[in-house]
């Protein structure tokens, strides 16, 4: 049975009876649902800048195990099939969360610019007028996905328009996803009895990790090929049989089901089997996969999740056995689990197994793991929120105030800022929230300036770590790195010799970004915490449409594809690059001056026809020649004189314009709608 729905240009089908790729890989209670999405074909253009790229926006549902993009390209000429059109390769880029930042011409990026990674596929022609490509993604990240497609750069051939029909290359992407429904949900602080049947390869679970969590631990206990109530010969009832008989692998991944390179632990070598994930992503689902090795036996086990919550003190982090409130009552779970803020597990989960069959509390089933019967390990009595390099200490997070000035023109103000005091004994953490979809089409700018008068002669370096999803802390050792075992951020640093640093991220990921600042003193063996010395820095963070408004030799265009807005630079005078800062093929001053003078000289050739028309009393023809000569000269000289004014005679220097973007008005095309900035 098919269900059809149409939203704008998206066709959406749902087929719950479609065959799954591997039905035996997951729990038998799970079912596969196949969704189809398509987009209207669009004409592709030769690449000049990102403004000439066709951008497509898709949304991948949660719990998707496989996504297949069907890439269809065909030719048209004069309203019919373009069999005689030459074959031109089509390049398609993929990126999750924001549009891809591409550089097919290998031009220079502006200074201090971060280039996010993306996937690329080149389509070659298999038929005279049609070709199809397939791009598979196993366990894709849910949310927004963007595709950018273009033709190769034109070779610069000159042809007379109208002598023959133009060849058009049309591109249409289609998305087919298979998602899993019925995934078992784990709750922190509780164990459940589970098994992997002999006819199944693995079992998939998911657990929601709220904000202010410093670590996640997945525990697999009592693993055996026999049920607990039927112990094997020579095996006691209460024995934790995790060991040689527990032939499973434990995998975990954020936001999507695990893949081959996800964090994994072989449970044959550990008893009990515990997989730690420090500094997890906040406000996301974590997927846990229990995959058994090839055998024809059932595998029985108990599985639970432990989280270390930084938002509460150890006094209020009692185990379920000591309180009826359940595990960590202030875990901010999503609204589907209850209220939007301050959800308590006690409102849904009873603390006794009698109230919830099949979900025993850890207090009554933890004797094999902890003699004290407590799943949540005690922490120091610190009530702050951001995790630090020490797992038992947490730092407070300071929010920023969002001030929207215009489209992609947002300033993030710090309370009691912009001057910030960075204490010597802890990090200063700030959060910057980018709105979903709305802010991903601009540029995130970060500027950090060190106040030299606050150093008092000390050799202090202030390090900053900018990361998406969760704050990363800088450790107190000789090598300062902005990374963890699973993610990495962007490192900034200022000191007495270089007190200003900048960072630009085009098309940033939406969500919350965290900036952690730490002051360290340089020694012979590296860096160490400073003593009684507070550094002061000036922090400025803001969102702009383009980098430096595309400089002197470019124009910032605001483009739209369907309902998605994004900005891109369009360069002039031969300048290239993402911000029109690459002068490798720029026109020289003498060339621009010569071309302007030659055009004015060529327009003087209209003077003899005007004289002849006036003497013959052909006033209409004379006026047409005069208007053509006048406006051709004015329009060309006006455009190129502006470039010549900003171009010095001997050097080509870039002078960035004032911070507020200028307003540009352009003629719209059938694919991009250009809006004024």
XYZ file of C-alpha atoms in Angstrom:
677
model
C 0.000 0.000 0.000
C 1.369 3.409 -0.993
C 0.573 6.710 0.655
C 1.120 9.797 -1.488
C 1.764 13.271 -0.126
C 2.983 16.399 -1.864
C 4.727 19.353 -0.229
C 6.018 22.027 -2.557
C 8.177 20.126 -5.044
C 8.727 17.053 -2.860
C 6.969 13.792 -3.599
C 6.872 11.530 -0.576
C 5.834 7.893 -0.602
C 5.774 5.402 2.208
C 5.929 1.655 1.791
C 6.032 -0.452 4.934
C 6.022 -3.689 2.969
C 9.202 -3.056 1.016
C 11.942 -5.606 1.574
C 14.653 -4.560 4.001
C 18.326 -4.738 3.068
C 19.240 -7.177 5.843
C 16.234 -8.293 7.893
C 18.311 -10.537 10.136
C 20.619 -7.774 11.332
C 18.263 -6.223 13.884
C 15.684 -7.151 16.474
C 12.721 -9.188 15.161
C 10.283 -6.625 16.600
C 11.740 -3.917 14.341
C 10.232 -3.157 10.959
C 11.561 -1.330 7.944
C 9.770 1.573 6.280
C 10.852 2.857 2.877
C 10.449 6.549 2.030
C 10.897 8.155 -1.386
C 11.742 11.811 -2.033
C 12.336 13.537 -5.351
C 13.057 17.020 -6.664
C 12.095 18.843 -9.834
C 14.748 18.696 -12.604
C 16.849 21.842 -12.955
C 19.173 23.155 -15.605
C 22.846 22.946 -14.666
C 25.316 25.745 -15.285
C 29.041 25.808 -15.865
C 30.902 26.505 -12.638
C 32.079 30.078 -12.136
C 31.367 30.507 -8.436
C 29.039 28.974 -5.886
C 26.357 31.355 -7.147
C 26.215 29.292 -10.369
C 25.698 25.987 -8.536
C 22.331 24.250 -8.281
C 21.591 23.438 -4.641
C 19.133 20.747 -3.518
C 17.839 20.294 0.029
C 16.718 16.949 1.500
C 15.660 15.854 4.974
C 16.708 12.394 6.161
C 14.413 10.915 8.859
C 15.691 9.588 12.158
C 16.507 5.885 12.566
C 17.535 5.625 8.903
C 19.774 2.625 8.211
C 20.475 3.283 4.535
C 20.003 6.232 2.171
C 20.311 5.898 -1.591
C 20.509 8.941 -3.850
C 19.505 8.240 -7.433
C 21.164 10.916 -9.578
C 19.503 11.368 -12.979
C 20.997 13.607 -15.677
C 19.655 14.069 -19.200
C 20.176 16.381 -22.169
C 17.727 18.591 -24.003
C 18.078 20.614 -27.193
C 15.231 22.588 -28.669
C 12.603 20.804 -26.592
C 13.733 17.315 -27.683
C 16.383 14.838 -26.594
C 19.870 16.209 -27.046
C 21.520 13.184 -28.628
C 23.927 15.414 -30.540
C 24.998 17.425 -27.481
C 28.554 16.813 -26.247
C 29.090 14.805 -23.090
C 29.934 17.017 -20.115
C 30.692 15.525 -16.725
C 28.389 16.453 -13.857
C 29.900 16.834 -10.385
C 27.641 16.380 -7.357
C 28.660 17.231 -3.777
C 27.000 15.908 -0.602
C 27.081 17.274 2.925
C 24.976 16.736 6.034
C 23.776 19.686 8.114
C 24.743 22.561 5.795
C 25.535 23.256 2.126
C 28.875 21.871 0.919
C 31.826 24.241 0.698
C 33.350 23.352 -2.665
C 36.442 24.451 -4.553
C 36.552 22.676 -7.943
C 38.912 25.283 -9.450
C 41.404 24.925 -6.547
C 41.417 28.636 -5.804
C 42.519 30.318 -2.595
C 40.266 30.722 0.385
C 40.371 33.904 2.469
C 42.734 33.900 5.399
C 41.567 32.226 8.640
C 38.819 30.312 6.815
C 37.866 26.774 7.793
C 36.792 24.486 4.926
C 34.339 21.769 6.051
C 34.589 18.417 4.305
C 32.070 16.945 1.870
C 31.599 13.989 -0.477
C 31.850 14.325 -4.257
C 30.603 12.146 -7.126
C 31.337 12.671 -10.841
C 28.738 11.384 -13.291
C 29.835 10.194 -16.731
C 27.505 9.512 -19.640
C 26.462 5.923 -20.322
C 23.724 6.684 -22.884
C 23.597 9.355 -25.622
C 21.075 11.539 -23.785
C 20.763 10.129 -20.269
C 22.906 8.896 -17.401
C 22.201 7.713 -13.882
C 24.411 7.538 -10.816
C 23.862 6.052 -7.368
C 25.301 7.285 -4.080
C 24.745 5.056 -1.028
C 25.168 6.151 2.593
C 24.912 3.537 5.327
C 23.433 4.863 8.572
C 23.343 8.522 7.462
C 23.051 11.323 9.964
C 19.442 12.484 10.325
C 18.308 15.961 9.427
C 19.264 18.261 6.581
C 21.304 17.014 3.649
C 22.421 19.262 0.801
C 23.443 18.408 -2.752
C 25.317 20.836 -5.011
C 25.646 20.066 -8.740
C 27.384 21.877 -11.591
C 29.011 21.420 -14.987
C 32.734 21.942 -15.647
C 34.035 25.441 -16.221
C 33.501 26.795 -19.729
C 36.492 26.677 -22.058
C 35.888 30.264 -23.160
C 34.752 29.586 -26.717
C 32.834 32.392 -28.451
C 29.691 31.407 -30.367
C 26.915 33.368 -32.007
C 23.676 33.013 -30.099
C 20.631 32.016 -32.127
C 22.372 30.096 -34.918
C 21.598 26.756 -33.281
C 19.635 25.403 -30.348
C 21.434 25.535 -27.028
C 22.236 22.256 -25.277
C 20.758 22.043 -21.797
C 21.841 19.587 -19.121
C 19.133 18.820 -16.553
C 19.736 17.191 -13.184
C 17.179 15.503 -10.928
C 18.117 13.849 -7.607
C 15.926 11.261 -5.907
C 16.295 9.969 -2.362
C 15.257 6.522 -1.137
C 15.645 5.828 2.585
C 14.952 2.776 4.693
C 14.383 3.529 8.332
C 13.836 1.259 11.279
C 10.790 1.527 13.528
C 10.387 -0.186 16.862
C 13.941 0.331 18.173
C 14.161 -0.478 21.883
C 14.802 2.577 24.066
C 17.176 2.333 27.024
C 16.797 4.563 30.087
C 19.848 5.655 32.086
C 20.065 3.830 35.394
C 18.069 0.747 34.403
C 19.044 -2.698 33.161
C 16.908 -4.872 30.900
C 17.113 -8.566 30.069
C 17.788 -9.100 26.368
C 18.903 -11.747 23.904
C 20.238 -12.068 20.379
C 18.391 -14.963 18.719
C 20.338 -17.472 16.680
C 18.593 -16.363 13.503
C 19.496 -12.687 14.127
C 22.888 -11.096 13.760
C 22.471 -8.141 16.120
C 20.144 -6.094 18.310
C 19.885 -2.292 18.115
C 19.028 0.080 20.979
C 18.999 3.821 21.447
C 19.282 6.136 24.441
C 18.750 9.896 24.568
C 21.656 11.909 25.961
C 20.530 15.292 27.327
C 22.631 18.380 27.841
C 25.285 18.697 30.533
C 26.433 15.066 30.402
C 30.179 14.478 30.678
C 30.335 10.746 29.939
C 28.228 7.795 28.833
C 28.961 4.207 29.778
C 27.227 1.203 28.213
C 27.385 -1.908 30.375
C 26.777 -5.470 29.222
C 26.473 -7.986 32.074
C 25.553 -11.634 32.636
C 26.335 -12.464 29.040
C 25.946 -16.134 28.201
C 24.602 -18.549 25.633
C 22.134 -19.853 28.227
C 19.256 -18.089 29.989
C 19.844 -16.982 33.573
C 17.229 -19.380 34.899
C 18.842 -22.283 32.987
C 22.567 -22.195 33.752
C 24.853 -24.497 31.847
C 26.582 -27.450 33.454
C 29.197 -26.309 35.930
C 27.916 -22.710 35.918
C 26.269 -21.087 38.925
C 23.090 -19.065 38.691
C 24.477 -15.696 39.761
C 27.735 -15.919 37.945
C 28.545 -13.222 35.454
C 29.342 -15.372 32.501
C 30.717 -12.559 30.377
C 33.919 -13.954 28.961
C 34.738 -16.645 26.465
C 31.045 -17.508 26.027
C 30.053 -13.865 25.358
C 30.912 -13.731 21.683
C 29.474 -10.277 20.949
C 30.796 -6.871 19.944
C 29.421 -3.707 21.549
C 29.240 -0.623 19.295
C 27.979 2.907 19.906
C 27.456 5.960 17.718
C 25.758 9.327 18.053
C 22.717 10.336 15.958
C 22.717 7.259 13.699
C 23.164 3.474 13.935
C 26.787 2.338 14.236
C 28.913 1.571 11.192
C 32.152 -0.344 10.720
C 34.391 2.439 12.086
C 32.252 3.359 15.119
C 33.487 2.996 18.691
C 33.483 -0.713 19.468
C 34.511 -3.139 22.206
C 35.016 -6.901 21.917
C 33.175 -8.366 24.882
C 35.088 -11.667 24.682
C 38.007 -9.929 26.371
C 36.140 -8.061 29.127
C 33.981 -9.090 32.072
C 31.738 -7.177 32.527
C 31.776 -5.485 29.124
C 31.796 -1.678 29.526
C 32.118 0.797 26.658
C 32.904 4.366 27.741
C 32.147 7.460 25.655
C 33.657 10.606 27.200
C 32.283 14.003 26.198
C 29.225 12.769 24.296
C 27.143 14.878 21.937
C 24.331 16.657 23.769
C 20.643 16.568 22.922
C 21.041 13.603 20.582
C 20.144 9.949 20.419
C 22.962 7.452 20.881
C 22.573 4.139 19.088
C 23.948 0.974 20.671
C 24.482 -2.175 18.625
C 25.072 -5.595 20.172
C 26.404 -7.757 17.369
C 27.263 -11.408 17.896
C 29.908 -13.396 16.111
C 28.920 -16.106 13.678
C 27.371 -18.915 15.684
C 24.133 -20.848 15.855
C 23.381 -20.163 19.525
C 21.254 -17.612 21.317
C 23.105 -14.983 23.358
C 21.522 -13.732 26.603
C 22.659 -10.614 28.434
C 21.616 -7.641 30.536
C 22.291 -4.168 29.182
C 22.211 -0.753 30.848
C 23.459 2.790 30.355
C 25.162 5.004 32.907
C 25.505 8.768 32.406
C 27.562 11.257 34.383
C 25.455 14.381 34.767
C 27.234 17.691 35.341
C 24.072 19.665 36.046
C 23.550 18.263 39.554
C 25.621 17.807 42.655
C 26.496 14.399 44.026
C 24.092 14.938 46.906
C 21.162 14.815 44.526
C 22.594 12.044 42.367
C 21.431 9.209 44.469
C 21.092 5.770 43.051
C 17.661 4.356 42.299
C 17.899 2.218 45.377
C 18.084 5.198 47.671
C 15.413 7.349 46.095
C 12.095 6.801 44.451
C 12.753 9.486 41.903
C 14.571 7.156 39.546
C 17.872 7.887 37.869
C 18.908 11.504 37.497
C 15.569 13.237 37.785
C 16.626 16.333 35.871
C 17.682 14.668 32.639
C 16.232 16.974 29.986
C 14.745 14.336 27.725
C 12.846 15.342 24.553
C 9.225 16.436 24.680
C 8.027 13.026 23.524
C 9.029 11.699 26.939
C 7.145 14.349 28.903
C 7.358 18.055 29.588
C 9.806 20.204 27.690
C 11.874 21.159 30.705
C 12.990 19.301 33.786
C 11.511 15.895 32.956
C 11.719 13.349 35.727
C 11.928 9.654 35.013
C 9.811 8.980 38.083
C 6.790 10.330 36.208
C 7.005 7.498 33.697
C 9.219 4.728 35.032
C 8.424 3.061 38.366
C 11.337 2.178 40.552
C 10.241 -1.413 41.079
C 10.212 -4.124 38.460
C 6.708 -5.062 39.464
C 5.370 -1.804 38.093
C 7.109 -2.222 34.771
C 7.512 -5.801 33.601
C 10.653 -6.498 31.655
C 12.407 -3.333 32.911
C 13.944 -4.114 36.323
C 15.601 -1.350 38.248
C 19.313 -1.446 38.732
C 18.953 -1.473 42.483
C 17.535 -4.972 42.424
C 19.733 -6.386 39.663
C 23.162 -4.882 40.152
C 24.764 -7.281 42.556
C 26.936 -8.687 39.795
C 28.359 -5.266 38.965
C 28.664 -3.245 42.136
C 28.634 -4.517 45.695
C 27.000 -1.311 46.804
C 24.209 -1.741 44.264
C 24.666 1.703 42.721
C 24.815 2.322 39.003
C 25.601 6.047 39.149
C 29.077 6.666 40.495
C 29.388 9.512 43.034
C 30.801 12.820 41.853
C 32.182 15.892 43.536
C 29.654 18.362 44.881
C 29.997 20.799 41.955
C 26.778 22.063 40.448
C 28.153 23.501 37.207
C 27.423 22.162 33.780
C 30.239 21.982 31.224
C 32.574 18.967 31.546
C 36.270 19.631 31.982
C 39.385 17.565 31.400
C 38.865 16.164 34.879
C 35.722 13.966 34.740
C 34.888 14.910 38.327
C 34.809 18.673 37.690
C 32.413 20.764 35.619
C 32.488 24.403 34.568
C 29.568 26.821 34.089
C 28.387 27.764 30.604
C 27.618 31.392 29.803
C 24.944 31.904 27.137
C 25.042 34.585 24.472
C 22.322 37.019 23.456
C 21.203 36.730 19.834
C 20.576 40.037 18.037
C 19.215 39.657 14.496
C 19.926 42.673 12.287
C 19.039 41.254 8.871
C 19.169 38.035 6.872
C 22.431 36.268 7.812
C 23.382 39.337 9.839
C 23.342 38.269 13.488
C 25.459 39.412 16.423
C 25.958 37.277 19.516
C 26.469 39.409 22.604
C 27.931 38.160 25.863
C 26.337 39.229 29.096
C 28.641 41.627 30.936
C 30.900 41.529 27.860
C 32.507 41.793 25.399
C 35.579 41.811 27.664
C 36.019 38.412 29.287
C 38.127 37.431 32.262
C 39.719 33.997 31.896
C 40.657 32.712 35.371
C 43.805 30.621 35.804
C 42.156 27.621 37.457
C 39.262 26.852 35.118
C 37.912 27.358 31.632
C 35.453 30.008 30.495
C 32.779 28.360 28.333
C 30.311 30.188 26.075
C 27.461 28.888 23.935
C 26.377 30.213 20.527
C 23.090 28.956 19.142
C 22.550 28.858 15.369
C 18.960 28.447 14.256
C 18.132 25.312 12.238
C 18.297 25.837 8.459
C 18.070 29.649 8.810
C 21.702 30.234 9.788
C 23.506 27.522 7.812
C 23.659 29.590 4.610
C 25.929 32.318 6.010
C 29.381 32.611 7.595
C 30.140 32.219 11.308
C 32.868 34.666 12.359
C 34.885 34.518 15.561
C 37.369 37.180 16.688
C 39.537 36.999 19.787
C 41.791 39.816 21.041
C 44.032 39.629 24.087
C 44.348 42.637 26.387
C 48.110 42.920 26.806
C 47.831 45.173 29.848
C 46.246 42.332 31.824
C 49.279 40.042 31.437
C 51.554 42.054 33.749
C 54.638 40.792 31.955
C 53.732 37.112 32.215
C 54.094 34.749 29.247
C 50.420 33.788 29.061
C 48.675 32.186 26.113
C 44.896 32.037 25.929
C 43.658 29.027 23.991
C 40.174 28.741 22.581
C 38.439 25.574 21.460
C 35.367 25.980 19.244
C 33.279 22.857 18.815
C 29.789 21.925 17.697
C 27.426 19.915 19.876
C 29.354 19.810 23.132
C 32.191 21.801 24.760
C 35.692 20.379 24.511
C 38.090 21.111 27.332
C 41.800 21.795 26.968
C 44.008 19.565 29.059
C 46.876 20.811 31.184
C 49.784 19.177 29.386
C 52.583 20.008 27.000
C 50.515 19.468 23.838
C 47.352 21.546 23.668
C 44.774 19.864 21.438
C 41.164 20.700 20.701
C 39.895 17.163 20.232
C 38.587 14.067 21.955
C 38.495 10.404 21.016
C 35.518 10.879 18.696
C 35.330 14.566 17.668
C 37.664 17.472 17.027
C 37.133 21.217 17.147
C 38.892 24.358 15.958
C 41.797 25.719 17.994
C 42.441 29.439 18.498
C 45.264 31.058 20.445
C 46.405 34.555 21.387
C 49.498 35.686 23.279
C 51.705 38.727 23.729
C 53.342 38.370 20.299
C 50.090 37.714 18.415
C 47.193 39.142 20.363
C 44.503 38.959 17.630
C 43.102 35.862 15.948
C 40.130 35.294 13.666
C 38.167 32.282 12.510
C 35.589 32.039 9.728
C 33.377 29.026 9.049
C 31.343 29.237 5.817
C 28.034 27.388 5.889
C 28.302 26.294 9.538
C 26.409 23.443 11.133
C 23.276 24.621 12.901
C 22.696 23.965 16.571
C 24.795 25.013 19.533
C 28.473 25.860 19.231
C 30.649 26.007 22.338
C 33.775 28.098 22.834
C 36.054 27.083 25.717
C 38.759 29.582 26.722
C 41.699 28.569 28.890
C 44.739 30.599 29.977
C 48.023 28.674 30.259
C 51.572 29.768 30.943
C 54.428 28.692 28.687
C 57.279 26.762 30.330
C 60.259 24.767 29.141
C 58.169 21.591 29.110
C 55.105 23.039 27.426
C 52.112 24.728 29.010
C 50.847 24.583 32.557
C 48.155 26.410 34.564
C 49.028 29.932 35.570
C 49.077 30.964 39.208
C 47.025 33.958 40.350
C 46.936 35.570 36.928
C 43.641 36.339 35.172
C 43.866 37.148 31.483
C 41.374 39.449 29.784
C 40.244 38.937 26.195
C 37.805 40.640 23.860
C 35.435 38.226 22.142
C 33.299 39.029 19.123
C 31.108 36.451 17.380
C 28.705 37.239 14.571
C 27.061 35.841 11.453
C 27.455 37.469 8.029
C 26.181 36.549 4.555
C 29.645 36.440 2.947
C 33.260 36.708 4.043
C 34.177 40.413 4.217
C 31.262 41.157 1.885
C 33.229 39.437 -0.934
C 35.969 42.062 -0.777
C 36.530 44.811 -3.326
C 36.194 42.639 -6.417
C 33.040 40.709 -5.666
C 29.358 41.011 -4.920
C 27.515 39.112 -2.203
C 24.367 37.507 -3.574
C 21.490 36.196 -1.525
C 20.138 33.136 -3.339
C 17.130 30.902 -2.821
C 16.387 27.325 -3.748
C 12.810 26.377 -2.897
C 12.437 27.679 0.681
C 16.127 27.642 1.597
C 18.218 30.835 1.603
C 21.987 30.984 1.262
C 24.598 33.541 0.272
C 27.528 33.323 -2.135
C 30.091 35.594 -3.764
C 30.211 36.429 -7.457
C 33.608 37.779 -8.459
C 34.529 40.277 -11.177
C 37.639 41.567 -12.942
C 39.057 38.031 -13.123
C 39.263 37.522 -9.358
C 38.422 34.069 -8.000
C 38.001 32.252 -4.718
C 35.325 31.808 -2.103
C 35.690 35.430 -0.997
C 37.018 36.854 -4.302
C 40.522 37.087 -2.823
C 42.465 34.974 -5.342
C 44.309 37.280 -7.815
C 45.958 34.482 -9.836
C 43.839 35.285 -12.917
C 42.886 38.857 -12.064
C 42.932 41.495 -14.776
C 45.738 44.002 -14.451
C 45.162 47.726 -14.217
C 46.537 48.343 -17.715
C 44.336 45.622 -19.224
C 41.175 47.035 -17.642
C 42.092 50.577 -18.718
C 42.840 49.445 -22.259
C 39.565 47.516 -22.573
C 37.610 50.546 -21.390
C 39.335 52.885 -23.853
C 38.864 50.447 -26.740
C 35.145 50.210 -26.039
C 34.837 53.993 -26.015
C 36.787 54.113 -29.273
C 34.580 51.454 -30.846
C 31.480 53.400 -29.878
C 32.836 56.381 -31.817
C 32.195 54.344 -34.957
C 28.526 55.233 -34.480
C 29.318 58.892 -35.322
C 29.481 58.491 -39.161
C 26.114 56.639 -39.346
C 24.564 59.347 -37.163
C 25.854 62.106 -39.452
C 24.626 60.318 -42.580
C 21.203 59.659 -41.012
C 20.801 63.312 -39.979
C 21.784 64.612 -43.417
C 19.318 62.209 -45.023
C 16.600 63.275 -42.567
C 16.409 59.760 -41.042
C 15.820 61.119 -37.557
C 14.508 57.871 -36.063
C 17.586 55.916 -37.150
C 19.855 58.700 -35.949
C 18.254 58.704 -32.492
C 18.641 54.905 -32.242
C 22.356 55.151 -33.081
C 22.864 57.971 -30.579
C 21.089 56.133 -27.750
C 23.006 52.919 -28.481
C 26.343 54.721 -28.484
C 25.602 56.709 -25.338
C 24.195 53.988 -23.075
C 26.720 51.376 -24.213
C 29.543 53.699 -23.259
C 27.974 54.794 -19.967
C 27.060 51.309 -18.738
C 30.437 49.763 -19.512
C 32.537 52.659 -18.261
C 30.462 52.917 -15.074
C 31.011 49.244 -14.238
C 34.713 49.161 -15.013
C 35.518 52.592 -13.641
C 34.396 51.433 -10.202
C 36.885 48.585 -10.451
C 39.626 50.866 -11.714
C 39.059 53.315 -8.859
C 39.684 50.549 -6.294
C 42.672 49.154 -8.232
C 45.995 50.905 -7.493
C 48.264 51.518 -10.443
C 51.145 49.404 -9.199
C 49.710 47.001 -6.585
C 46.495 45.082 -6.235
C 45.437 45.398 -2.612
C 42.247 44.386 -0.889
C 40.525 46.916 1.317
C 37.541 45.329 3.037
C 34.362 47.415 3.128
C 32.624 48.520 6.319
C 30.945 45.766 8.391
C 27.325 46.396 7.244
C 26.774 44.637 3.908
C 25.907 46.693 0.834
C 22.679 46.261 -1.072
C 22.948 44.651 -4.481
C 20.102 44.145 -6.915
C 20.438 41.637 -9.714
C 18.211 40.277 -12.389
C 16.770 36.944 -11.235
C 17.023 33.748 -13.220
C 14.601 30.886 -13.376
C 16.517 28.862 -10.788
C 17.858 31.422 -8.303
C 15.890 34.295 -6.857
C 18.221 37.123 -5.900
C 17.139 39.201 -2.965
C 18.656 42.475 -1.738
C 20.932 42.304 1.245
